[in-house]
Amino acid sequence: MPEWLQAGGWGLLAGSALLVGAAVGFLAPVPRHVVASIMGFGAGVLLSAVSFELISEANEKGGLVPTVLGASGGAIAYTGCNVILARRGARHRKRSGDQQPSEEEQGGSGTALALGALLDGIPESIVIGTSLLGGGAVGAVTVAAVFISNVPEGLSSAAGMRNAGRSARYVFGLWTGIAVISGLAAVAGYTLLGGAPAAVLAAVTAVAAGAILAMVADTMIPEAFENAHLLIGLVTVAGFLVAFALSSSGG
């Protein structure tokens, strides 16, 4: 199988977890503290992947300067886009309660939610694609981390969309589209960066890491803390250690 197709398949697999989570969040009455706890676990998984997979790999390939510049640039770019989308109704896109506005309350919020979900997923997918460059194997820990974290993201966000009165067609159409785009982003990461110097790949990996870290702090941890604050530290550390164990075992 061509490697670009493998990249797309892995990206689609990781993105499909959003659809799985959305189905549970939209169709099942999952208690908010359970959603929040799962979100905290997913945040811990991503924090570990950023630390031991992405930042570490970027530093090994390109050194400290490209890593720092890339991570800073990714965080700045994500935050800037997130601010714009937040003003248009996507501020609480990963919240499971009634924080999300309906289309009647804020026109255009549905589009902003869709763009916000896209903003959250693209960096992760690009990293999955670039991990196959040079004939290497896909970053199994990165794929696992993205998959595990995407389930609570989709679950919490879909529950919030349901509470805001959005239809099943909108919710499942959105997450199906994001899953497909995740696969395409992984293909783009593989095809567009093939042959790029190590410093460029390091910077791209660091950019994704910075964006993911900013996303975790801005959208995942607030949901987890608000509804499970007495346990959030424990479950986040549990997620962190699970991903660290996978990384240490050479997964």
XYZ file of N, CA and C in Angstrom:
753
model
N 0.851 -1.194 0.000
C 0.000 0.000 0.000
C 0.889 1.247 0.000
N 0.597 2.221 -0.864
C 1.403 3.453 -0.886
C 1.403 4.127 0.480
N 2.548 4.724 0.815
C 2.665 5.317 2.150
C 1.722 6.507 2.325
N 1.448 7.250 1.243
C 0.533 8.379 1.388
C -0.870 7.893 1.744
N -1.219 6.702 1.222
C -2.527 6.131 1.547
C -2.542 5.611 2.982
N -1.414 5.058 3.428
C -1.315 4.646 4.820
C -1.482 5.842 5.754
N -0.839 6.952 5.389
C -0.959 8.162 6.202
C -2.423 8.594 6.315
N -3.113 8.573 5.176
C -4.523 8.948 5.192
C -5.362 8.013 6.033
N -5.044 6.721 5.964
C -5.794 5.745 6.754
C -5.612 5.939 8.247
N -4.368 6.197 8.666
C -4.118 6.430 10.087
C -4.791 7.718 10.560
N -4.723 8.760 9.715
C -5.391 10.007 10.078
C -6.895 9.838 10.186
N -7.469 9.068 9.257
C -8.910 8.802 9.296
C -9.283 7.993 10.523
N -8.439 7.019 10.864
C -8.704 6.213 12.061
C -8.738 7.083 13.312
N -7.727 7.929 13.461
C -7.680 8.804 14.639
C -8.865 9.763 14.654
N -9.205 10.309 13.476
C -10.324 11.240 13.401
C -11.670 10.582 13.632
N -11.775 9.292 13.298
C -13.055 8.598 13.467
C -13.459 8.500 14.931
N -12.487 8.633 15.845
C -12.823 8.603 17.272
C -13.737 9.763 17.640
N -13.622 10.878 16.916
C -14.529 12.007 17.150
C -15.975 11.588 16.893
N -16.174 10.821 15.835
C -17.519 10.367 15.488
C -18.045 9.380 16.518
N -17.159 8.512 17.006
C -17.552 7.565 18.054
C -17.991 8.319 19.308
N -17.160 9.271 19.716
C -17.505 10.061 20.894
C -18.776 10.861 20.696
N -18.944 11.425 19.496
C -20.142 12.219 19.218
C -21.406 11.374 19.303
N -21.319 10.131 18.818
C -22.487 9.252 18.878
C -22.900 8.988 20.320
N -21.917 8.743 21.181
C -22.222 8.514 22.594
C -22.766 9.783 23.240
N -22.100 10.917 22.976
C -22.500 12.165 23.611
C -23.863 12.660 23.172
N -24.218 12.405 21.912
C -25.495 12.903 21.399
C -26.652 11.972 21.734
N -26.386 10.664 21.725
C -27.472 9.700 21.858
C -27.665 9.186 23.283
N -26.613 9.240 24.102
C -26.703 8.677 25.447
C -26.634 9.783 26.501
N -27.433 9.672 27.566
C -27.412 10.678 28.633
C -26.230 10.450 29.582
N -25.030 10.746 29.121
C -23.843 10.545 29.947
C -23.747 11.672 30.970
N -23.613 11.370 32.256
C -23.492 12.418 33.284
C -22.317 13.346 32.988
N -22.494 14.620 33.315
C -21.477 15.603 32.968
C -20.163 15.350 33.694
N -20.218 14.847 34.921
C -18.960 14.601 35.625
C -18.191 13.443 34.992
N -18.919 12.501 34.372
C -18.251 11.410 33.666
C -17.584 11.940 32.402
N -18.318 12.781 31.661
C -17.748 13.411 30.468
C -16.486 14.189 30.834
N -16.583 14.955 31.908
C -15.452 15.778 32.324
C -14.257 14.922 32.728
N -14.501 13.825 33.404
C -13.417 12.945 33.817
C -12.726 12.332 32.602
N -13.517 11.904 31.627
C -12.942 11.345 30.402
C -12.144 12.425 29.666
N -12.664 13.652 29.678
C -11.956 14.761 29.039
C -10.615 15.007 29.728
N -10.599 14.936 31.053
C -9.346 15.101 31.785
C -8.345 14.015 31.434
N -8.814 12.788 31.301
C -7.939 11.684 30.914
C -7.354 11.932 29.530
N -8.204 12.360 28.606
C -7.738 12.649 27.253
C -6.741 13.785 27.228
N -6.942 14.789 28.068
C -5.991 15.898 28.148
C -4.636 15.402 28.623
N -4.630 14.511 29.610
C -3.379 13.947 30.090
C -2.661 13.153 29.016
N -3.415 12.405 28.223
C -2.833 11.631 27.129
C -2.149 12.562 26.125
N -2.828 13.638 25.748
C -2.249 14.566 24.779
C -1.032 15.289 25.349
N -1.091 15.668 26.619
C 0.059 16.331 27.238
C 1.282 15.415 27.191
N 1.075 14.140 27.429
C 2.182 13.190 27.381
C 2.708 13.048 25.957
N 1.798 12.944 24.979
C 2.228 12.796 23.588
C 3.015 14.017 23.122
N 2.553 15.205 23.507
C 3.269 16.420 23.147
C 4.670 16.412 23.750
N 4.774 16.002 25.004
C 6.053 16.040 25.710
C 7.039 15.004 25.189
N 6.614 13.736 25.144
C 7.543 12.640 24.894
C 7.614 12.202 23.441
N 6.666 12.629 22.618
C 6.695 12.264 21.210
C 7.026 13.475 20.329
N 6.203 14.512 20.397
C 6.330 15.605 19.438
C 7.498 16.537 19.748
N 7.510 17.109 20.940
C 8.590 18.034 21.297
C 9.938 17.309 21.316
N 9.967 16.124 21.863
C 11.208 15.354 21.910
C 11.716 15.051 20.509
N 10.810 14.640 19.617
C 11.198 14.327 18.243
C 11.674 15.573 17.512
N 10.973 16.676 17.702
C 11.380 17.921 17.054
C 12.766 18.350 17.509
N 13.031 18.215 18.777
C 14.342 18.592 19.309
C 15.451 17.692 18.769
N 15.167 16.412 18.642
C 16.166 15.478 18.113
C 16.467 15.761 16.648
N 15.442 16.118 15.874
C 15.632 16.339 14.444
C 16.249 17.700 14.122
N 15.810 18.727 14.823
C 16.221 20.068 14.436
C 16.919 20.890 15.491
N 16.935 20.422 16.728
C 17.573 21.192 17.781
C 16.602 22.101 18.510
N 17.135 22.840 19.460
C 16.308 23.626 20.364
C 15.627 24.805 19.683
N 16.371 25.531 18.843
C 15.820 26.764 18.268
C 14.602 26.498 17.381
N 14.684 25.589 16.376
C 13.480 25.315 15.587
C 12.319 24.795 16.428
N 12.648 24.035 17.472
C 11.598 23.485 18.330
C 10.872 24.587 19.088
N 11.650 25.482 19.687
C 11.048 26.580 20.455
C 10.275 27.521 19.537
N 10.867 27.876 18.411
C 10.195 28.782 17.482
C 8.926 28.154 16.917
N 9.019 26.869 16.558
C 7.852 26.186 16.006
C 6.726 26.072 17.013
N 7.051 25.638 18.236
C 6.012 25.492 19.261
C 5.374 26.834 19.599
N 6.200 27.866 19.691
C 5.659 29.206 19.979
C 4.757 29.675 18.850
N 5.215 29.453 17.602
C 4.398 29.849 16.457
C 3.081 29.100 16.398
N 3.116 27.794 16.694
C 1.888 27.013 16.688
C 0.899 27.485 17.737
N 1.411 27.781 18.927
C 0.542 28.267 20.004
C -0.050 29.632 19.661
N 0.777 30.503 19.083
C 0.295 31.841 18.718
C -0.753 31.752 17.616
N -0.471 30.933 16.593
C -1.420 30.800 15.486
C -2.743 30.208 15.966
N -2.666 29.161 16.794
C -3.895 28.550 17.301
C -4.684 29.551 18.133
N -4.005 30.231 19.025
C -4.690 31.178 19.912
C -5.339 32.298 19.122
N -4.633 32.806 18.106
C -5.202 33.871 17.291
C -6.466 33.425 16.577
N -6.416 32.255 15.946
C -7.601 31.734 15.261
C -8.720 31.436 16.254
N -8.350 30.923 17.418
C -9.346 30.583 18.424
C -10.062 31.819 18.945
N -9.330 32.910 19.108
C -9.943 34.162 19.558
C -10.995 34.631 18.552
N -10.640 34.567 17.264
C -11.579 34.985 16.219
C -12.837 34.121 16.246
N -12.656 32.806 16.344
C -13.798 31.893 16.357
C -14.621 32.025 17.629
N -13.946 32.280 18.753
C -14.657 32.439 20.025
C -15.636 33.600 19.956
N -15.245 34.668 19.282
C -16.124 35.833 19.153
C -17.321 35.568 18.250
N -17.278 34.473 17.522
C -18.364 34.129 16.605
C -19.189 32.935 17.092
N -18.956 32.527 18.340
C -19.820 31.510 18.935
C -19.198 30.159 19.182
N -17.871 30.021 18.985
C -17.252 28.706 19.153
C -16.422 28.600 20.419
N -16.569 29.542 21.330
C -15.741 29.560 22.528
C -15.889 28.289 23.358
N -17.107 27.760 23.425
C -17.371 26.611 24.296
C -17.665 25.351 23.485
N -16.942 25.174 22.388
C -17.261 24.077 21.473
C -17.025 22.699 22.075
N -16.210 22.595 23.114
C -15.973 21.295 23.739
C -16.689 21.163 25.077
N -17.617 22.055 25.360
C -18.334 21.996 26.627
C -19.597 21.168 26.465
N -19.876 20.340 27.476
C -21.005 19.420 27.393
C -22.299 20.010 27.947
N -22.223 21.148 28.612
C -23.413 21.741 29.212
C -24.159 22.637 28.254
N -24.742 23.721 28.804
C -25.544 24.617 27.981
C -24.793 25.898 27.624
N -23.440 25.842 27.609
C -22.663 27.041 27.298
C -22.686 27.386 25.821
N -22.839 26.387 24.960
C -22.820 26.656 23.529
C -24.077 27.424 23.113
N -23.931 28.471 22.300
C -25.114 29.192 21.832
C -25.799 28.452 20.690
N -27.104 28.624 20.595
C -27.824 28.093 19.446
C -27.661 29.064 18.276
N -28.099 28.632 17.101
C -28.008 29.510 15.933
C -28.902 30.729 16.104
N -30.022 30.542 16.805
C -30.924 31.684 17.044
C -30.290 32.690 18.006
N -29.537 32.196 18.978
C -28.896 33.086 19.953
C -27.713 33.829 19.357
N -26.987 33.175 18.470
C -25.838 33.820 17.826
C -25.707 33.275 16.416
N -26.145 34.050 15.455
C -26.070 33.639 14.069
C -24.647 33.379 13.627
N -24.460 32.295 12.886
C -23.128 31.938 12.423
C -22.339 31.090 13.389
N -22.914 30.807 14.570
C -22.171 30.012 15.552
C -21.965 28.577 15.068
N -22.890 28.068 14.260
C -22.725 26.719 13.736
C -21.496 26.609 12.851
N -21.313 27.596 11.988
C -20.122 27.614 11.136
C -18.862 27.766 11.972
N -18.935 28.618 12.986
C -17.783 28.816 13.860
C -17.430 27.530 14.606
N -18.444 26.792 15.048
C -18.199 25.510 15.717
C -17.484 24.537 14.790
N -17.947 24.486 13.532
C -17.327 23.589 12.560
C -15.871 23.964 12.310
N -15.610 25.257 12.134
C -14.240 25.717 11.910
C -13.372 25.486 13.142
N -13.969 25.635 14.324
C -13.227 25.385 15.549
C -12.831 23.928 15.672
N -13.751 23.036 15.342
C -13.433 21.607 15.383
C -12.322 21.277 14.393
N -12.371 21.927 13.243
C -11.322 21.732 12.244
C -9.982 22.246 12.756
N -10.005 23.404 13.378
C -8.789 23.990 13.944
C -8.160 23.066 14.977
N -8.968 22.395 15.769
C -8.461 21.503 16.814
C -7.838 20.237 16.235
N -8.373 19.755 15.109
C -7.951 18.456 14.598
C -6.819 18.461 13.598
N -6.632 19.540 12.866
C -5.649 19.557 11.784
C -4.213 19.328 12.259
N -3.731 20.019 13.309
C -2.330 19.802 13.712
C -2.026 18.350 14.052
N -2.944 17.687 14.735
C -2.730 16.296 15.102
C -2.580 15.413 13.863
N -3.409 15.655 12.862
C -3.403 14.823 11.665
C -2.141 15.035 10.835
N -1.682 16.270 10.738
C -0.464 16.549 9.978
C 0.717 15.803 10.578
N 0.799 15.783 11.909
C 1.890 15.069 12.578
C 1.830 13.580 12.262
N 0.641 13.015 12.214
C 0.510 11.594 11.867
C 1.073 11.335 10.478
N 0.792 12.229 9.539
C 1.310 12.066 8.183
C 2.815 12.197 8.108
N 3.368 13.180 8.771
C 4.810 13.400 8.701
C 5.596 12.281 9.389
N 4.966 11.549 10.288
C 5.690 10.476 10.988
C 6.074 9.339 10.054
N 5.433 9.269 8.876
C 5.740 8.214 7.917
C 6.837 8.608 6.935
N 7.268 9.861 6.972
C 8.286 10.312 6.026
C 9.596 9.573 6.249
N 10.319 9.362 5.169
C 11.606 8.691 5.258
C 11.480 7.194 5.443
N 10.301 6.639 5.151
C 10.123 5.201 5.268
C 9.902 4.715 6.684
N 9.691 5.640 7.606
C 9.495 5.248 8.995
C 8.111 4.693 9.233
N 7.941 4.094 10.386
C 6.628 3.585 10.777
C 5.820 4.716 11.389
N 4.510 4.586 11.283
C 3.650 5.618 11.848
C 3.882 5.700 13.356
N 3.779 6.929 13.887
C 3.935 7.110 15.329
C 2.748 6.516 16.059
N 2.866 5.248 16.477
C 1.737 4.535 17.071
C 1.244 5.222 18.332
N 2.169 5.742 19.122
C 1.765 6.425 20.347
C 0.996 7.694 20.021
N 1.460 8.421 18.986
C 0.757 9.642 18.592
C -0.645 9.323 18.111
N -0.776 8.304 17.269
C -2.103 7.902 16.783
C -2.993 7.490 17.947
N -2.445 6.693 18.856
C -3.225 6.245 20.011
C -3.639 7.426 20.877
N -2.717 8.369 21.072
C -3.027 9.532 21.900
C -4.127 10.373 21.268
N -4.019 10.591 19.965
C -5.042 11.381 19.275
C -6.386 10.668 19.320
N -6.377 9.356 19.086
C -7.626 8.588 19.112
C -8.275 8.655 20.490
N -7.475 8.377 21.521
C -8.014 8.366 22.893
C -8.564 9.734 23.278
N -7.850 10.805 22.906
C -8.296 12.149 23.275
C -9.481 12.609 22.435
N -9.604 12.083 21.211
C -10.709 12.508 20.346
C -12.059 11.985 20.828
N -12.060 10.836 21.494
C -13.340 10.300 21.978
C -14.022 11.265 22.944
N -13.354 11.714 24.026
C -14.028 12.662 24.913
C -14.274 14.027 24.266
N -13.418 14.438 23.320
C -13.665 15.703 22.624
C -14.989 15.641 21.870
N -15.176 14.573 21.092
C -16.418 14.419 20.344
C -17.613 14.237 21.253
N -17.424 13.481 22.336
C -18.504 13.214 23.280
C -18.999 14.505 23.924
N -18.073 15.267 24.482
C -18.445 16.488 25.187
C -19.043 17.520 24.244
N -18.405 17.700 23.098
C -18.883 18.706 22.156
C -20.270 18.364 21.617
N -20.494 17.093 21.286
C -21.801 16.684 20.760
C -22.898 16.850 21.800
N -22.579 16.555 23.072
C -23.565 16.762 24.133
C -23.935 18.238 24.234
N -22.946 19.110 24.135
C -23.221 20.545 24.164
C -24.025 20.997 22.959
N -23.734 20.450 21.793
C -24.491 20.795 20.586
C -25.938 20.355 20.701
N -26.141 19.174 21.286
C -27.513 18.694 21.498
C -28.267 19.637 22.428
N -27.603 20.072 23.503
C -28.249 20.993 24.440
C -28.544 22.345 23.809
N -27.743 22.716 22.791
C -27.976 23.987 22.093
C -29.031 23.852 21.002
N -29.611 22.661 20.860
C -30.696 22.460 19.912
C -30.259 22.115 18.500
N -28.997 21.735 18.326
C -28.538 21.391 16.975
C -28.975 19.976 16.633
N -29.270 19.762 15.353
C -29.855 18.501 14.909
C -28.819 17.395 14.825
N -29.315 16.156 14.823
C -28.422 15.013 14.654
C -27.725 15.083 13.301
N -28.422 15.559 12.296
C -27.816 15.688 10.966
C -26.625 16.632 11.006
N -26.779 17.742 11.711
C -25.669 18.693 11.823
C -24.504 18.068 12.586
N -24.795 17.474 13.730
C -23.736 16.949 14.601
C -22.953 15.847 13.913
N -23.660 14.859 13.367
C -22.950 13.727 12.762
C -22.346 14.091 11.411
N -22.979 15.024 10.709
C -22.375 15.510 9.473
C -21.072 16.240 9.749
N -21.068 17.034 10.827
C -19.859 17.774 11.189
C -18.717 16.831 11.528
N -18.952 15.878 12.416
C -17.865 15.020 12.867
C -17.431 14.032 11.802
N -18.348 13.602 10.939
C -17.939 12.774 9.800
C -17.026 13.556 8.872
N -17.392 14.808 8.621
C -16.560 15.656 7.780
C -15.188 15.892 8.379
N -15.140 16.129 9.699
C -13.855 16.363 10.363
C -12.991 15.108 10.303
N -13.605 13.928 10.452
C -12.843 12.678 10.366
C -12.221 12.513 8.982
N -13.001 12.813 7.943
C -12.482 12.712 6.577
C -11.367 13.724 6.346
N -11.571 14.942 6.815
C -10.546 15.976 6.653
C -9.284 15.609 7.432
N -9.437 14.943 8.565
C -8.271 14.483 9.319
C -7.427 13.535 8.481
N -8.090 12.640 7.748
C -7.366 11.743 6.862
C -6.660 12.497 5.752
N -7.343 13.486 5.167
C -6.745 14.288 4.098
C -5.580 15.122 4.616
N -5.691 15.624 5.854
C -4.603 16.407 6.440
C -3.374 15.543 6.660
N -3.585 14.283 7.047
C -2.452 13.372 7.210
C -1.784 13.103 5.863
N -2.588 12.954 4.807
C -2.033 12.789 3.466
C -1.236 14.027 3.072
N -1.786 15.206 3.361
C -1.088 16.456 3.039
C 0.230 16.560 3.791
N 0.205 16.173 5.066
C 1.432 16.211 5.848
C 2.512 15.333 5.250
N 2.098 14.192 4.694
C 3.069 13.269 4.099
C 3.552 13.762 2.735
N 2.620 14.165 1.888
C 2.989 14.497 0.511
C 3.661 15.864 0.381
N 3.191 16.851 1.123
C 3.723 18.199 0.963
C 5.082 18.384 1.628
N 5.383 17.550 2.623
C 6.632 17.720 3.364
C 7.675 16.655 3.036
N 7.360 15.812 2.059
C 8.336 14.817 1.642
C 9.596 15.481 1.110
N 10.756 15.048 1.569
C 12.006 15.634 1.130
C 12.395 16.915 1.831
N 11.573 17.359 2.774
C 11.903 18.586 3.503
C 13.089 18.344 4.424
N 13.923 19.370 4.638
C 15.061 19.222 5.560
C 14.598 18.878 6.966
N 15.518 18.285 7.729
C 15.186 17.866 9.086
C 14.730 19.040 9.938
N 15.347 20.197 9.743
C 14.972 21.368 10.535
C 13.542 21.802 10.237
N 13.132 21.664 8.974
C 11.752 22.034 8.603
C 10.762 21.062 9.234
N 11.068 19.766 9.152
C 10.190 18.771 9.769
C 10.109 18.971 11.277
N 11.233 19.316 11.869
C 11.244 19.574 13.308
C 10.351 20.761 13.643
N 10.457 21.811 12.834
C 9.647 23.001 13.085
C 8.160 22.708 12.918
N 7.815 21.931 11.882
C 6.404 21.589 11.647
C 5.859 20.758 12.801
N 6.647 19.779 13.240
C 6.230 18.966 14.383
C 6.043 19.830 15.625
N 6.960 20.768 15.823
C 6.863 21.651 16.985
C 5.667 22.588 16.875
N 5.379 23.059 15.666
C 4.196 23.909 15.461
C 2.935 23.163 15.881
N 2.832 21.907 15.428
C 1.671 21.093 15.809
C 1.622 20.886 17.314
N 2.791 20.648 17.916
C 2.840 20.444 19.359
C 2.369 21.676 20.110
N 2.819 22.839 19.677
C 2.397 24.082 20.326
C 0.906 24.320 20.193
N 0.367 24.043 19.001
C -1.067 24.221 18.786
C -1.881 23.254 19.639
N -1.422 21.992 19.721
C -2.135 20.999 20.533
C -2.102 21.381 22.005
N -0.940 21.823 22.472
C -0.819 22.208 23.878
C -1.739 23.385 24.205
N -1.797 24.370 23.303
C -2.693 25.509 23.510
C -4.152 25.060 23.505
N -4.489 24.109 22.630
C -5.858 23.600 22.568
C -6.254 22.883 23.848
N -5.341 22.069 24.374
C -5.629 21.348 25.617
C -5.909 22.329 26.757
N -5.063 23.346 26.869
C -5.216 24.309 27.962
C -6.464 25.168 27.804
N -6.819 25.458 26.558
C -7.910 26.408 26.322
C -9.286 25.755 26.271
N -9.363 24.517 25.767
C -10.688 23.934 25.545
C -10.959 22.655 26.328
N -9.941 21.844 26.597
C -10.190 20.562 27.258
C -10.146 20.668 28.778
N -9.112 21.289 29.308
C -8.976 21.384 30.767
C -10.109 22.187 31.412
N -10.575 23.306 30.812
C -11.708 24.017 31.443
C -12.952 23.153 31.611
N -13.273 22.344 30.580
C -14.436 21.462 30.683
C -14.216 20.423 31.775
N -13.016 19.863 31.811
C -12.725 18.838 32.812
C -12.775 19.411 34.228
N -12.183 20.583 34.426
C -12.093 21.147 35.767
C -13.454 21.581 36.301
N -14.275 22.169 35.454
C -15.547 22.714 35.933
C -16.459 21.639 36.494
N -16.428 20.461 35.878
C -17.394 19.436 36.263
C -16.803 18.267 37.040
N -15.481 18.232 37.177
C -14.871 17.140 37.946
C -13.624 17.636 38.648
N -13.712 18.855 39.233
C -12.503 19.503 39.722
C -11.844 18.764 40.886
N -12.604 17.997 41.643
C -12.003 17.283 42.765
C -11.152 16.092 42.300
N -11.409 15.615 41.089
C -10.694 14.449 40.572
C -9.838 14.758 39.354
N -9.914 15.971 38.828
C -9.293 16.261 37.542
C -7.794 16.022 37.567
N -7.130 16.379 38.660
C -5.690 16.160 38.728
C -5.349 14.686 38.627
N -6.107 13.860 39.318
C -5.851 12.421 39.341
C -6.060 11.792 37.966
N -7.184 12.089 37.323
C -7.471 11.451 36.043
C -6.550 11.981 34.949
N -6.149 13.244 35.033
C -5.219 13.787 34.044
C -3.859 13.112 34.152
N -3.383 12.925 35.379
C -2.117 12.220 35.587
C -2.229 10.779 35.101
N -3.380 10.154 35.308
C -3.573 8.778 34.833
C -3.443 8.715 33.312
N -4.079 9.643 32.617
C -3.955 9.682 31.168
C -2.525 9.926 30.726
N -1.846 10.835 31.421
C -0.451 11.148 31.117
C 0.422 9.901 31.253
N 0.227 9.159 32.339
C 1.059 7.988 32.595
C 0.757 6.837 31.643
N -0.494 6.694 31.238
C -0.833 5.652 30.253
C -0.105 5.916 28.939
N -0.160 7.159 28.471
C 0.530 7.498 27.223
C 2.044 7.388 27.386
N 2.560 7.772 28.557
C 3.987 7.652 28.799
C 4.436 6.194 28.782
N 3.604 5.325 29.344
C 3.921 3.894 29.351
C 3.966 3.357 27.916
N 3.037 3.773 27.077
C 3.036 3.355 25.674
C 4.294 3.839 24.968
N 4.660 5.083 25.242
C 5.854 5.659 24.618
C 7.120 4.945 25.079
N 7.211 4.657 26.360
C 8.404 4.016 26.919
C 8.569 2.579 26.444
N 7.436 1.947 26.123
C 7.499 0.553 25.668
C 7.870 0.458 24.201
N 8.024 1.636 23.574
C 8.424 1.646 22.164
C 7.265 1.430 21.229
N 5.979 1.805 21.724
C 4.805 1.578 20.899
C 4.752 2.491 19.714
